[in-house]
PDB file of C-alpha atoms in Angstrom:
ATOM      1  CA  MET S 169      69.905 136.544  20.447  1.00  0.00           C
ATOM      2  CA  ALA S 170      66.801 138.368  21.576  1.00  0.00           C
ATOM      3  CA  VAL S 171      63.169 137.483  20.976  1.00  0.00           C
ATOM      4  CA  TRP S 172      60.316 139.568  22.291  1.00  0.00           C
ATOM      5  CA  LEU S 173      57.257 137.510  23.132  1.00  0.00           C
ATOM      6  CA  ALA S 174      53.907 139.283  23.304  1.00  0.00           C
ATOM      7  CA  LEU S 175      50.936 137.635  24.928  1.00  0.00           C
ATOM      8  CA  GLY S 176      48.180 140.140  25.407  1.00  0.00           C
ATOM      9  CA  SER S 177      49.956 143.237  26.708  1.00  0.00           C
ATOM     10  CA  VAL S 178      52.956 141.392  28.180  1.00  0.00           C
ATOM     11  CA  LEU S 179      56.327 141.512  26.406  1.00  0.00           C
ATOM     12  CA  VAL S 180      59.236 139.324  27.475  1.00  0.00           C
ATOM     13  CA  LEU S 181      62.755 139.020  26.062  1.00  0.00           C
ATOM     14  CA  LEU S 182      64.287 135.767  24.815  1.00  0.00           C
ATOM     15  CA  GLN S 183      68.081 135.466  24.856  1.00  0.00           C
ATOM     16  CA  GLY S 184      69.761 132.529  23.280  1.00  0.00           C
ATOM     17  CA  CYS S 185      71.457 130.176  20.875  1.00  0.00           C
ATOM     18  CA  ALA S 186      74.360 130.059  23.271  1.00  0.00           C
ATOM     19  CA  GLY S 187      75.595 126.551  22.659  1.00  0.00           C
ATOM     20  CA  THR S 188      73.302 124.322  24.714  1.00  0.00           C
ATOM     21  CA  GLN S 189      71.687 121.211  23.323  1.00  0.00           C
ATOM     22  CA  THR S 190      67.914 120.996  23.111  1.00  0.00           C
ATOM     23  CA  PRO S 191      66.560 119.802  26.484  1.00  0.00           C
ATOM     24  CA  THR S 192      63.958 117.088  26.716  1.00  0.00           C
ATOM     25  CA  ALA S 193      60.444 118.452  26.730  1.00  0.00           C
ATOM     26  CA  SER S 194      59.695 117.565  30.344  1.00  0.00           C
ATOM     27  CA  SER S 195      63.097 118.461  31.857  1.00  0.00           C
ATOM     28  CA  GLU S 196      62.602 122.220  31.618  1.00  0.00           C
ATOM     29  CA  ARG S 197      59.842 124.536  32.814  1.00  0.00           C
ATOM     30  CA  CYS S 198      58.532 127.675  31.183  1.00  0.00           C
ATOM     31  CA  PRO S 199      59.223 130.696  33.395  1.00  0.00           C
ATOM     32  CA  PRO S 200      56.117 132.093  35.142  1.00  0.00           C
ATOM     33  CA  THR S 201      56.395 135.401  33.273  1.00  0.00           C
ATOM     34  CA  VAL S 202      53.821 134.761  30.538  1.00  0.00           C
ATOM     35  CA  THR S 203      50.632 132.906  31.378  1.00  0.00           C
ATOM     36  CA  ALA S 204      47.248 132.389  29.801  1.00  0.00           C
ATOM     37  CA  SER S 205      43.977 130.903  30.996  1.00  0.00           C
ATOM     38  CA  VAL S 206      42.588 128.023  28.981  1.00  0.00           C
ATOM     39  CA  THR S 207      39.328 126.136  29.310  1.00  0.00           C
ATOM     40  CA  PRO S 208      37.988 122.978  27.675  1.00  0.00           C
ATOM     41  CA  ASP S 209      35.844 125.105  25.341  1.00  0.00           C
ATOM     42  CA  LYS S 210      38.674 127.639  24.653  1.00  0.00           C
ATOM     43  CA  PRO S 211      42.004 125.767  24.716  1.00  0.00           C
ATOM     44  CA  GLN S 212      43.691 128.042  22.155  1.00  0.00           C
ATOM     45  CA  VAL S 213      46.308 130.681  22.968  1.00  0.00           C
ATOM     46  CA  HIS S 214      47.478 133.345  20.506  1.00  0.00           C
ATOM     47  CA  VAL S 215      51.254 133.876  20.701  1.00  0.00           C
ATOM     48  CA  ALA S 216      53.006 136.720  18.834  1.00  0.00           C
ATOM     49  CA  TYR S 217      56.674 137.668  18.877  1.00  0.00           C
ATOM     50  CA  THR S 218      59.550 138.944  16.760  1.00  0.00           C
ATOM     51  CA  GLU S 219      62.331 136.524  15.900  1.00  0.00           C
ATOM     52  CA  PRO S 220      65.750 137.373  17.302  1.00  0.00           C
ATOM     53  CA  THR S 221      68.325 139.106  15.092  1.00  0.00           C
ATOM     54  CA  VAL S 222      71.425 138.820  17.300  1.00  0.00           C
ATOM     55  CA  ASN S 223      72.974 136.074  19.419  1.00  0.00           C
ATOM     56  CA  VAL S 224      73.832 136.324  23.130  1.00  0.00           C
ATOM     57  CA  GLU S 225      77.181 137.908  22.241  1.00  0.00           C
ATOM     58  CA  GLY S 226      75.360 140.629  20.280  1.00  0.00           C
ATOM     59  CA  HIS S 227      76.523 139.412  16.857  1.00  0.00           C
ATOM     60  CA  PRO S 228      74.047 139.347  13.955  1.00  0.00           C
ATOM     61  CA  LEU S 229      72.396 135.979  13.407  1.00  0.00           C
ATOM     62  CA  LYS S 230      73.361 134.056  10.299  1.00  0.00           C
ATOM     63  CA  ALA S 231      71.886 130.617  10.987  1.00  0.00           C
ATOM     64  CA  LEU S 232      68.504 130.873  12.729  1.00  0.00           C
ATOM     65  CA  ALA S 233      66.585 127.700  11.872  1.00  0.00           C
ATOM     66  CA  LYS S 234      63.388 127.946  13.911  1.00  0.00           C
ATOM     67  CA  THR S 235      61.635 129.123  17.007  1.00  0.00           C
ATOM     68  CA  THR S 236      59.657 126.769  19.216  1.00  0.00           C
ATOM     69  CA  ILE S 237      56.556 127.692  21.197  1.00  0.00           C
ATOM     70  CA  TYR S 238      56.109 125.698  24.404  1.00  0.00           C
ATOM     71  CA  TYR S 239      53.283 125.399  26.917  1.00  0.00           C
ATOM     72  CA  ASP S 240      53.675 124.254  30.531  1.00  0.00           C
ATOM     73  CA  LEU S 241      50.759 123.045  32.646  1.00  0.00           C
ATOM     74  CA  GLY S 242      53.013 122.545  35.674  1.00  0.00           C
ATOM     75  CA  GLN S 243      54.712 119.279  34.764  1.00  0.00           C
ATOM     76  CA  GLY S 244      57.387 120.694  32.447  1.00  0.00           C
ATOM     77  CA  ARG S 245      57.253 122.315  29.063  1.00  0.00           C
ATOM     78  CA  THR S 246      55.901 120.646  25.956  1.00  0.00           C
ATOM     79  CA  ALA S 247      56.566 121.808  22.405  1.00  0.00           C
ATOM     80  CA  ALA S 248      53.341 123.086  20.882  1.00  0.00           C
ATOM     81  CA  LYS S 249      54.662 124.348  17.569  1.00  0.00           C
ATOM     82  CA  HIS S 250      57.969 124.602  15.689  1.00  0.00           C
ATOM     83  CA  VAL S 251      58.007 127.720  13.511  1.00  0.00           C
ATOM     84  CA  PRO S 252      60.571 127.792  10.686  1.00  0.00           C
ATOM     85  CA  ALA S 253      62.679 130.961  10.682  1.00  0.00           C
ATOM     86  CA  SER S 254      61.659 133.648   8.231  1.00  0.00           C
ATOM     87  CA  ALA S 255      65.336 134.064   7.312  1.00  0.00           C
ATOM     88  CA  PRO S 256      68.714 132.898   8.675  1.00  0.00           C
ATOM     89  CA  SER S 257      69.152 136.429  10.059  1.00  0.00           C
ATOM     90  CA  GLY S 258      65.798 136.324  11.911  1.00  0.00           C
ATOM     91  CA  GLY S 259      63.684 139.412  12.522  1.00  0.00           C
ATOM     92  CA  GLY S 260      60.399 138.012  11.229  1.00  0.00           C
ATOM     93  CA  GLU S 261      57.099 138.733  12.941  1.00  0.00           C
ATOM     94  CA  VAL S 262      55.512 135.505  14.198  1.00  0.00           C
ATOM     95  CA  SER S 263      51.832 135.148  15.039  1.00  0.00           C
ATOM     96  CA  GLU S 264      50.620 131.655  15.862  1.00  0.00           C
ATOM     97  CA  VAL S 265      47.747 129.988  17.673  1.00  0.00           C
ATOM     98  CA  ILE S 266      48.513 126.939  19.791  1.00  0.00           C
ATOM     99  CA  THR S 267      46.076 124.490  21.323  1.00  0.00           C
ATOM    100  CA  VAL S 268      46.720 123.360  24.887  1.00  0.00           C
ATOM    101  CA  PRO S 269      45.319 119.887  25.580  1.00  0.00           C
ATOM    102  CA  LEU S 270      43.810 119.870  29.041  1.00  0.00           C
ATOM    103  CA  PRO S 271      44.286 116.583  30.902  1.00  0.00           C
ATOM    104  CA  ARG S 272      41.175 117.231  32.978  1.00  0.00           C
ATOM    105  CA  ALA S 273      37.975 118.849  31.806  1.00  0.00           C
ATOM    106  CA  GLN S 274      38.575 122.026  33.801  1.00  0.00           C
ATOM    107  CA  ALA S 275      40.129 125.450  33.342  1.00  0.00           C
ATOM    108  CA  ALA S 276      43.874 125.869  33.826  1.00  0.00           C
ATOM    109  CA  VAL S 277      46.548 128.533  33.822  1.00  0.00           C
ATOM    110  CA  VAL S 278      49.279 127.643  31.365  1.00  0.00           C
ATOM    111  CA  ARG S 279      52.780 129.085  31.103  1.00  0.00           C
ATOM    112  CA  ILE S 280      53.944 129.978  27.594  1.00  0.00           C
ATOM    113  CA  CYS S 281      57.567 130.336  26.479  1.00  0.00           C
ATOM    114  CA  VAL S 282      59.576 130.443  23.261  1.00  0.00           C
ATOM    115  CA  THR S 283      63.082 129.350  22.312  1.00  0.00           C
ATOM    116  CA  ALA S 284      65.217 129.912  19.223  1.00  0.00           C
ATOM    117  CA  THR S 285      67.295 127.200  17.564  1.00  0.00           C
ATOM    118  CA  ASP S 286      70.128 127.611  15.073  1.00  0.00           C
ATOM    119  CA  ARG S 287      71.000 125.310  12.157  1.00  0.00           C
ATOM    120  CA  SER S 288      73.458 123.405  14.383  1.00  0.00           C
ATOM    121  CA  GLY S 289      70.610 122.442  16.711  1.00  0.00           C
ATOM    122  CA  LEU S 290      71.684 124.751  19.541  1.00  0.00           C
ATOM    123  CA  GLU S 291      68.599 125.989  21.397  1.00  0.00           C
ATOM    124  CA  SER S 292      68.368 129.173  23.429  1.00  0.00           C
ATOM    125  CA  GLN S 293      67.083 129.514  26.944  1.00  0.00           C
ATOM    126  CA  ALA S 294      63.320 129.999  27.151  1.00  0.00           C
ATOM    127  CA  THR S 295      61.799 133.434  27.387  1.00  0.00           C
ATOM    128  CA  PRO S 296      62.282 134.841  30.887  1.00  0.00           C
TER     129      PRO S 296
END
């Protein structure tokens, strides 16, 4: 399946729902491809992407359940928001704002990634 993640002017492709179980939040890292700067007075990040419509084999989706937006402050990814699928076949435009809690009262660069999960609970790899 493919998901394009747009953060500012950066687009990245998400491939997935390939039969892996959902990892624990801290066991995986978001790739360094998409980052955002957050500060204590502006901890929100706008994330926009299109849901996938095909799986990794290129077959049309029939059971997309949700996408999950993660943030990673360097200690592993944490789920920020679970977004229900617009349809089992995907393709919906998603635009969400997440809040990144800063452990220290200082600015930080946060990695952002998205996964897709089917109705069986199989989660894709994170956006590259």
